[in-house]
Coordinates of C-alpha atoms in Angstrom, one line a residue:
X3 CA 76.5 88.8 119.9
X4 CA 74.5 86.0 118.9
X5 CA 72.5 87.8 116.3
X6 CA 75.3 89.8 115.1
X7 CA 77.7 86.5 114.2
X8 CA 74.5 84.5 112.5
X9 CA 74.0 88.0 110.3
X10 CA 77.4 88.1 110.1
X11 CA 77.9 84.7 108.5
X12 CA 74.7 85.1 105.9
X13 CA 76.0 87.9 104.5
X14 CA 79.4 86.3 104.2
X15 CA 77.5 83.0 102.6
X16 CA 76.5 84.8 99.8
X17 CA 78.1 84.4 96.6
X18 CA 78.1 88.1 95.9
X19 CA 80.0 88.8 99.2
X20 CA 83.1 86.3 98.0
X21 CA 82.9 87.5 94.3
X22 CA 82.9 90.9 95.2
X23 CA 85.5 90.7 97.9
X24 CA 87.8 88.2 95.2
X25 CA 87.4 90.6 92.4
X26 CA 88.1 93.6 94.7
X27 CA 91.4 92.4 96.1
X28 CA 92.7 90.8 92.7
X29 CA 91.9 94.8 91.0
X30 CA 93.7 96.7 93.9
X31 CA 96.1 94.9 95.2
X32 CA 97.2 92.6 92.5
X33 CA 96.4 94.6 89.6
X34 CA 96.5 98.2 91.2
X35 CA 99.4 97.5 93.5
X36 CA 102.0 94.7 93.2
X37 CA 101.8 94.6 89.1
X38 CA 101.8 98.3 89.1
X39 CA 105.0 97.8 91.6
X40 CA 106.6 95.1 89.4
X41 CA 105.6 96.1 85.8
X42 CA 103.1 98.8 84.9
X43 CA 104.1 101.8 86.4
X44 CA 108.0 101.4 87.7
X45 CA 109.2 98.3 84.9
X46 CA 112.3 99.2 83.1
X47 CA 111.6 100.5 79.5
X48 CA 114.6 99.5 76.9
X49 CA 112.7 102.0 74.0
X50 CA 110.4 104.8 75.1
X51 CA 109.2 105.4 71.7
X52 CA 108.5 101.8 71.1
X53 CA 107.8 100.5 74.2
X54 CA 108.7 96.9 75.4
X55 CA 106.8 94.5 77.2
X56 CA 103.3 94.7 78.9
X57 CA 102.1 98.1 78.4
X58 CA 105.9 99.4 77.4
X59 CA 107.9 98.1 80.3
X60 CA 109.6 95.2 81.5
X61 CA 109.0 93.0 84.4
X62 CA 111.9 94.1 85.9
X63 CA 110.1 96.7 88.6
X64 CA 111.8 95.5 92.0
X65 CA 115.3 95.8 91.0
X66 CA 114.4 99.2 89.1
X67 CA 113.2 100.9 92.0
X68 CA 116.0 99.8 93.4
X69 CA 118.1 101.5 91.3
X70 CA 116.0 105.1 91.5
X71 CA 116.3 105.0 95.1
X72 CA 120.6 104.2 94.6
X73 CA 120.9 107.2 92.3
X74 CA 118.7 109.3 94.5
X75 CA 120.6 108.3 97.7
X76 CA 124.1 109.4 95.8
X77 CA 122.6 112.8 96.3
X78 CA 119.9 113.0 99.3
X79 CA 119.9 115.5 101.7
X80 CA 118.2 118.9 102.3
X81 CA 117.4 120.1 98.7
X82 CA 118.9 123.5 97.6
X83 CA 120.6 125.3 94.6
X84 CA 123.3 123.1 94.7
X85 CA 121.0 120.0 94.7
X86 CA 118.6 121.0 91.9
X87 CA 122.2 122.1 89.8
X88 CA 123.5 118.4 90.6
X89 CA 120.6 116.6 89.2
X90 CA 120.2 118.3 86.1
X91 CA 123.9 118.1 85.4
X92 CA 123.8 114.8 86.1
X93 CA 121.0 114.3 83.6
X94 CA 122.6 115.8 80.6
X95 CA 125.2 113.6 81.4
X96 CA 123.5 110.4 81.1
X97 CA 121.6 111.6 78.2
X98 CA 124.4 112.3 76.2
X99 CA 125.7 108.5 77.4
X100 CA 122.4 106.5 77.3
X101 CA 118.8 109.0 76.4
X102 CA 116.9 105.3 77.9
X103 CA 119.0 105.3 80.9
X104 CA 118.8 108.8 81.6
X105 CA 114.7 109.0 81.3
X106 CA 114.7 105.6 83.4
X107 CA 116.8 106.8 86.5
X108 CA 115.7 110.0 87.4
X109 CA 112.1 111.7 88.3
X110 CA 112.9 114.0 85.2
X111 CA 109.4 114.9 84.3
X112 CA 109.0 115.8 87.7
X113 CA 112.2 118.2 88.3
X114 CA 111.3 119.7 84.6
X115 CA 108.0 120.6 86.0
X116 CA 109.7 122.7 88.8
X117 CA 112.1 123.7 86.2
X118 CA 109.2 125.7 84.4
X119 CA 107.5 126.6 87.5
X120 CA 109.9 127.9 89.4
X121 CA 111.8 129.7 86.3
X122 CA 109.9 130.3 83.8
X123 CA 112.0 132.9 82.5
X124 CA 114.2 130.7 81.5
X125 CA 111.8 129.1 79.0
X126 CA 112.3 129.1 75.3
X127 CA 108.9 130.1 73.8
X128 CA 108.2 128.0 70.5
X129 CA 111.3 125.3 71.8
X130 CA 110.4 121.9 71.2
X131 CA 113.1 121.1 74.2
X132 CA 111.6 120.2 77.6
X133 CA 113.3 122.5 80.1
X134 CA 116.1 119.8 82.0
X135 CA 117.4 120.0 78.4
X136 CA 118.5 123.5 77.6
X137 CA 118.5 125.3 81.4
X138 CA 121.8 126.4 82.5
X139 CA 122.0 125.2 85.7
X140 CA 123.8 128.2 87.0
X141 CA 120.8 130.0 86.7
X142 CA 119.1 127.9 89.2
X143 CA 118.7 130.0 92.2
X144 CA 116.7 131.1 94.9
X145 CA 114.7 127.7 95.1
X146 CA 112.4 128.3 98.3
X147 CA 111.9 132.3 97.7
X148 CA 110.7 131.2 94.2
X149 CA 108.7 128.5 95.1
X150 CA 107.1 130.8 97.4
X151 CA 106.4 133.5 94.9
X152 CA 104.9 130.6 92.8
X153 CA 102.4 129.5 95.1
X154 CA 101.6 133.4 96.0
X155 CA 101.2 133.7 91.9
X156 CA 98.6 130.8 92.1
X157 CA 96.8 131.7 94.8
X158 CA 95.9 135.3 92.9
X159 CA 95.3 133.4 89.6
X160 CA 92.4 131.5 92.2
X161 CA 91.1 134.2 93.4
X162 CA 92.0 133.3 96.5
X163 CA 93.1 136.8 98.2
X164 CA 92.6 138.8 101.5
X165 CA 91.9 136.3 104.4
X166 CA 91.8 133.3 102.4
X167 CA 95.2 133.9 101.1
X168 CA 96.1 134.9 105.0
X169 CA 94.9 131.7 106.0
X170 CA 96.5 129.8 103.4
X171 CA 100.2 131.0 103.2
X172 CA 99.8 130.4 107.7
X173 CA 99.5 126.5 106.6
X174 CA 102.1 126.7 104.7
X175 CA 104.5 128.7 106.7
X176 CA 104.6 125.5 109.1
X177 CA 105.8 123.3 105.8
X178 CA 109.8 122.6 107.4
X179 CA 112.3 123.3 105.3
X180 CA 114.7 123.0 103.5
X181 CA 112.9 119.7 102.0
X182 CA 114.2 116.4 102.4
X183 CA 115.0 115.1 98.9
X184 CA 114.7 111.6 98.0
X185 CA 113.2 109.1 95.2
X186 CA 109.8 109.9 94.5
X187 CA 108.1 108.5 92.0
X188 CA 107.1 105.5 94.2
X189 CA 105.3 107.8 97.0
X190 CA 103.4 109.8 94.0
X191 CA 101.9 106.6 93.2
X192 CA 100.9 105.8 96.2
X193 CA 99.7 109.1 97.2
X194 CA 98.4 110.6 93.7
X195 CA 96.6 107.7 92.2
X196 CA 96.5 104.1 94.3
X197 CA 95.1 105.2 97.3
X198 CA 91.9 107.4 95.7
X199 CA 91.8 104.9 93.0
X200 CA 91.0 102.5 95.6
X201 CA 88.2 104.3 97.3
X202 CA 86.4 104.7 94.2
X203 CA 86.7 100.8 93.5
X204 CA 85.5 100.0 96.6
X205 CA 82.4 102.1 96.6
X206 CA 81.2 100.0 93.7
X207 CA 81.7 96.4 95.9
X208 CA 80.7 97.8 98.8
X209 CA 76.8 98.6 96.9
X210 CA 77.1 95.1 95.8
X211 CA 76.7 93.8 99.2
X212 CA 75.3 96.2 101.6
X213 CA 72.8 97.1 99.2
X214 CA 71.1 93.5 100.0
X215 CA 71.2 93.8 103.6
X216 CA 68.3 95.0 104.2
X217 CA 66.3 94.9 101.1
X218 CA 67.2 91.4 100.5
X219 CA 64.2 90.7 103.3
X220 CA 61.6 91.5 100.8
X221 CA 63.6 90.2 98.3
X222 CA 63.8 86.5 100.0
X223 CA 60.4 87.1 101.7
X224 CA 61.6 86.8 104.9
X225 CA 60.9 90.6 106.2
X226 CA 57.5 88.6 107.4
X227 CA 59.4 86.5 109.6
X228 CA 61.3 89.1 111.6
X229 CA 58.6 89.9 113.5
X230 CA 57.9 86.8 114.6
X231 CA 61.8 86.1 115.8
X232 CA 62.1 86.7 119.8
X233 CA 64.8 89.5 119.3
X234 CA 62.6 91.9 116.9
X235 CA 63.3 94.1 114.1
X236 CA 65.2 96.6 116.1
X237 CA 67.6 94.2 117.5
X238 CA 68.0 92.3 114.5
X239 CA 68.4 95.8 112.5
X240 CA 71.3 96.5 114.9
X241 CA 72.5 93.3 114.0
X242 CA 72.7 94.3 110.2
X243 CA 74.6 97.3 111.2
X244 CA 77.0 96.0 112.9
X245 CA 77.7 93.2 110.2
X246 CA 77.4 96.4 107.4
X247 CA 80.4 97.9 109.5
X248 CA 82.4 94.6 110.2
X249 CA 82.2 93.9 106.5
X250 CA 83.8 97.8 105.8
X251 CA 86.5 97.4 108.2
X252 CA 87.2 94.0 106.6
X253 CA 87.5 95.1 103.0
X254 CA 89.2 98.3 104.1
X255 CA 91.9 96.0 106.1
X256 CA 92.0 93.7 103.5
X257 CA 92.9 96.3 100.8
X258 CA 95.3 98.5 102.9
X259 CA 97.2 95.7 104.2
X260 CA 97.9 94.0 100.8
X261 CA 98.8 97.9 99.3
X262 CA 101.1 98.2 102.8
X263 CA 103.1 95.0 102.3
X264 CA 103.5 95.3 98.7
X265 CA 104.7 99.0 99.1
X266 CA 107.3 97.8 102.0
X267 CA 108.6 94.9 99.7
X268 CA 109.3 97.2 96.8
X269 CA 110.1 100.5 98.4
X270 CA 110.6 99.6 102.2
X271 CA 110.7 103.0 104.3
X272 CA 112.7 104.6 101.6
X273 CA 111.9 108.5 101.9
X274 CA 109.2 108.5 104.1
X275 CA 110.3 111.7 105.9
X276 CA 110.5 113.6 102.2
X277 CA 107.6 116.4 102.4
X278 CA 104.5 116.0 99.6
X279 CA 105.9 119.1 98.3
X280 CA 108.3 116.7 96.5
X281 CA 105.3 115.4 94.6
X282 CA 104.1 118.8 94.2
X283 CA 106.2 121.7 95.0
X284 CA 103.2 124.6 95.3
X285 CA 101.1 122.4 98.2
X286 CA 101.0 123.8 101.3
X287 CA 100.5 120.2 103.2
X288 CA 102.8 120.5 106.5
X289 CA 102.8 116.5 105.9
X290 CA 105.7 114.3 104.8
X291 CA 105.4 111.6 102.7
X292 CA 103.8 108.6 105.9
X293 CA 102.0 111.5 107.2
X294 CA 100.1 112.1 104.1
X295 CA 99.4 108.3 103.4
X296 CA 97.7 108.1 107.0
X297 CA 96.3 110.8 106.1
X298 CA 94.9 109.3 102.8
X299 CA 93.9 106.3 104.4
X300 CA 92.3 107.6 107.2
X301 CA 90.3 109.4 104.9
X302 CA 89.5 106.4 102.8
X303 CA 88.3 104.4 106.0
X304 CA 86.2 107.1 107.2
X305 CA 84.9 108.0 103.6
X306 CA 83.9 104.1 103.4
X307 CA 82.2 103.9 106.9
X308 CA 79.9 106.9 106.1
X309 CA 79.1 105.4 102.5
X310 CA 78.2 102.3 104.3
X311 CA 75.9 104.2 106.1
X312 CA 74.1 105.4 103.3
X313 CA 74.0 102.5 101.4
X314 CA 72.4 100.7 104.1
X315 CA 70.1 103.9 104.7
X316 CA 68.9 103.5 101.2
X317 CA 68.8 99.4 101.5
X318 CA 66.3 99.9 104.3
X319 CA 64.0 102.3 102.5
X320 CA 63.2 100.2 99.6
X321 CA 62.4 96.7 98.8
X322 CA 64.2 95.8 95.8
X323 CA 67.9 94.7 95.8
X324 CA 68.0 96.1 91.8
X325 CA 66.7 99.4 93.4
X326 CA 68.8 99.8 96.1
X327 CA 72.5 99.0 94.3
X328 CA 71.5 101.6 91.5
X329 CA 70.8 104.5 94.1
X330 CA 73.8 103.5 96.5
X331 CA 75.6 103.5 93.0
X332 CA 74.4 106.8 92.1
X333 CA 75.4 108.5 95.6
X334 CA 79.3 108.6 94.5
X335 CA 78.8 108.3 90.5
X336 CA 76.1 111.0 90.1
X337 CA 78.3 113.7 91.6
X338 CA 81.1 113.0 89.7
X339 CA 79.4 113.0 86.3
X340 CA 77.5 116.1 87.0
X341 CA 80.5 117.5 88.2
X342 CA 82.0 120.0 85.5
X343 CA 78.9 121.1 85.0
X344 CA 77.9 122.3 88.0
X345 CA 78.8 126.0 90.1
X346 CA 82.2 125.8 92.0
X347 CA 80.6 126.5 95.2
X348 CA 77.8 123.4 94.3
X349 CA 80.9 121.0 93.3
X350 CA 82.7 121.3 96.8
X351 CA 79.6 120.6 98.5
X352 CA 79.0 117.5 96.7
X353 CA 82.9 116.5 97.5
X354 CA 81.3 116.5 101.0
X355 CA 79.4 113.2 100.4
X356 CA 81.8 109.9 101.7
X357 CA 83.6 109.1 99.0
X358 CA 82.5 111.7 96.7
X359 CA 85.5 113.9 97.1
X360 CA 89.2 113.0 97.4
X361 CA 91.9 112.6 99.8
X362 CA 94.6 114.0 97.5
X363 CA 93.1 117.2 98.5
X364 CA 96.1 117.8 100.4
X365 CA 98.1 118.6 97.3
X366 CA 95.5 121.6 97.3
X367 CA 94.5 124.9 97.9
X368 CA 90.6 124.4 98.6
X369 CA 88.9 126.0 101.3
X370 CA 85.7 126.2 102.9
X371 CA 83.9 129.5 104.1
X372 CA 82.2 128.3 107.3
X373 CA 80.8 131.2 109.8
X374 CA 82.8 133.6 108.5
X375 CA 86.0 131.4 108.9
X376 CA 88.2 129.6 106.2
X377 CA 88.5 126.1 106.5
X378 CA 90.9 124.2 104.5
X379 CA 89.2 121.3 102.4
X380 CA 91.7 118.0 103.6
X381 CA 90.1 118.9 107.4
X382 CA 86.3 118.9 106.7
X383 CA 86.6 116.1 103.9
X384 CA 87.8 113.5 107.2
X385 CA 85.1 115.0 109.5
X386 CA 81.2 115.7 107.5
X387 CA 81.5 112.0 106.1
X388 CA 81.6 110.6 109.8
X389 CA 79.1 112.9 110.9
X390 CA 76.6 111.4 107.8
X391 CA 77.5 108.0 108.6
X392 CA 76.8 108.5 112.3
X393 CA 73.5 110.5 111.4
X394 CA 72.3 107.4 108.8
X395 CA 72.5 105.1 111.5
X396 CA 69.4 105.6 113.7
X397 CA 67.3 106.6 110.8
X398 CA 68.3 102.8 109.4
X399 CA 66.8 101.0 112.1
X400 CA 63.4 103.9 112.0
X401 CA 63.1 103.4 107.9
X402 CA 63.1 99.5 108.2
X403 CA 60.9 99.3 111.0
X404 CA 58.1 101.5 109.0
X405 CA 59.0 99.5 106.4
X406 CA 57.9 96.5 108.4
X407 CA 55.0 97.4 109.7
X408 CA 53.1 98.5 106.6

C-alpha cells in the first residue's frame, strides 16, 4: 500500500497529470456538457436562417428544455396513430402562428425522419417540402406493423438474411411496446454524441500520462535505481499498475459525474423510461433511455481500463516517453483513419480494440459470426476490451523486467 500511494502521488505531481486532467474536464464537462446544456445544442434560436447568439442560439438552454419537455408532457403516453396525428397537427399549427416557435418546440427533424421512414409513399418526389409539412395526418397509420416492415427492409438492404436476420428480429421482439413517448432531444445528446465523444477525448489524456509511467524510468534515469530499492521491479511494477488503474477510474469518475449532474440539473429524470427507439425508431435495443446510458458508460469505463492496459503495455516496452504517447496514440487513431478503407469484416475487428469501436452500437444492427453463432456487436464490444486489459497486465510487469535487466 506503501508503494502504491508514493507512485500514486508522483504521477499526480506531475504537471502533465493536472494539465491533462484540467483541460479534460473543462472540454467534456464544461464545454461538451453544461454549455452544450445551456447554449450550444438546446439555446433558443429567435432566426434559424440567421442565427443569434454563440453558434446561433441564445443562452437561454435551461428554461428551453424546460419548455420541450412541457409541450411534450401535454401529449405523453404510449405512442400510437393518434399520437404521431397529434404532433404533426399540432406543428402545422404553430408554424402557421410562429415558423421559430414551431422548429424550437418540437423534435421535428426527428418525427419527419419517421415520417419518410415509416411512409414513404406519402413522399412527394422533387418536393422541396420536408415531410411534417405536406403529410395528411389521416394517413398516418399502422405505426408498429410499419416500423417493423422498416427494419425487415433494412435488414435485406444489409444483407443480413437467414439466421442473422432470425437472430436479429428475436432482439427485437423483446423491445416493449407500445413506446413511451416523451422529449427527446436531450437523451439523443446524451446517448448519440456526449458519451462516445467523451471516450475518444479521453483516450488522448489518458496517453499523456500513462504513457510516462513506465518509460519515464529511462527517461529520468532512474530505471537503474529500481533494482536497488528493497521492494524490486515486480513489486514496484505492480505499484504502477495499480496507480495506472486508480488514475482511470478517477478520470472516468471525474467525467461521468460532472456529465450526470449537469444532465439532472437540466433535464432531471424527464423520460428516462422512453425506449432508444425514440432516438431511432429501426434499433432493435430492448433498452430504454437510463438503460442505454449505463449501458454507454459501462462501456466507456471498460473501454478505458483495457486502453490503459495497453498504453502501459507499450510504456513498458520502450524507453522513450515521445515513443510511447505516439504508439498509445496510434492504438485508437490508426483504426479509425484506416477505417473506410479497410474490408467490412477487417473494420469490426479493429472496433474490438478498447476504445476503438463505439458504444452507440446499440442503435445498430452489427453482429459477429463466432463458432457458427451470431453475436450482436453492443455484447462483445463490453466483453474483448476487458479480456485485453486483463491479458496486458502480466505481460506489463514481464516487458519491464526484461527491460531492466538488459
Amino acid at each position: 500500500m506503501e508503494l502504491f500511494l508514493l507512485e500514486y502521488k508522483k504521477l499526480w505531481r506531475k504537471k502533465s497529470t493536472k494539465i491533462s486532467v484540467f483541460v479534460c474536464f473543462l472540454y467534456l464537462v464544461v464545454f461538451g456538457s453544461i454549455l452544450s446544456f445551456q447554449c450550444f445544442s438546446f439555446g433558443s434560436r429567435d432566426d434559424f436562417t440567421t442565427g443569434g447568439g454563440l453558434f446561433g442560439n441564445n443562452f437561454d438552454g435551461y428554461d428551453a428544455i424546460k419548455d420541450r419537455q412541457e409541450y411534450a408532457l401535454s401529449i405523453a403516453g404510449d405512442l400510437t396513430d393518434e399520437t404521431m396525428q397529434q404532433i404533426v397537427r399540432d406543428y402545422r399549427r404553430m408554424v402557421s402562428v410562429d415558423a421559430a416557435r414551431a422548429w424550437d418546440l418540437i423534435d421535428w427533424v426527428i418525427i419527419n425522419d419517421w415520417l419518410e421512414d415509416l411512409w414513404p409513399e406519402l413522399q412527394e418526389h422533387g418536393s422541396y417540402q420536408v415531410c411534417i409539412d405536406y403529410y395528411e395526418p389521416e394517413k398516418l397509420t399502422d405505426f408498429y406493423g410499419r416500423r417493423k416492415s422498416a427494419i425487415e427492409k433494412y435488414l435485406e438492404n444489409n444483407n443480413q438474411t437467414g439466421k442473422e436476420r432470425e437472430y436479429l428480429l428475436q432482439i427485437e421482439d423483446k423491445v416493449p411496446k407500445p413506446f413511451h413517448y416523451g422529449w427527446k432531444g436531450g437523451w439523443e445528446q446524451i446517448l448519440a454524441r456526449t458519451i462516445d465523444a467523451s471516450k475518444d477525448s479521453m483516450a488522448v489524456f489518458l496517453a499523456i500520462v500513462l504513457s510516462t509511467l513506465f518509460a519515464g524510468e529511462w527517461h529520468n534515469n532512474t530505471s537503474s535505481l529500481v533494482l536497488t530499492t528493497k521492494n524490486g521491479w515486480k513489486k514496484i511494477a505492480f505499484a504502477k499498475i495499480v496507480t495506472g488503474l486508480a488514475f482511470t477510474a478517477e478520470l472516468f469518475a471525474m467525467i461521468s459525474i460532472g456529465q450526470i449532474v449537469t444532465q439532472l440539473f437540466f433535464m432531471g429524470t424527464t423520460g428516462w423510461d422512453m425506449p432508444v427507439q425514440m432516438i431511432k425508431m429501426i434499433a432493435i435495443a430492448p433498452m430504454n433511455m437510463l438503460q442505454g446510458e449505463i449501458y454507454e458508460y459501462a462501456f466507456t469505463l471498460i473501454g478505458m481500463v483495457g486502453y490503459a492496459g495497453i498504453v502501459m503495455l507499450i510504456s513498458s516496452a520502450v524507453k522513450s516517453n515521445v515513443l510511447a504517447l505516439i504508439l498509445s496514440l496510434a492504438v485508437v487513431y490508426v483504426p479509425t483513419i484506416i477505417d473506410p478503407y479497410l474490408p467490412y469484416g477487417l473494420q469490426k475487428v479493429l472496433n474490438l480494440i478498447p476504445l476503438v469501436g463505439s458504444g452507440t452500437d446499440i442503435f445498430r444492427t452489427y453482429t459477429y459470426h463466432i463458432f457458427g453463432k451470431y453475436v450482436w456487436s453492443p455484447y462483445l464490444l463490453i466483453i474483448v476490451p476487458a479480456l485485453i486489459g486483463i491479458v496486458c497486465m502480466p505481460l506489463v510487469v514481464k516487458r519491464w523486467s526484461r527491460r531492466l535487466r538488459i
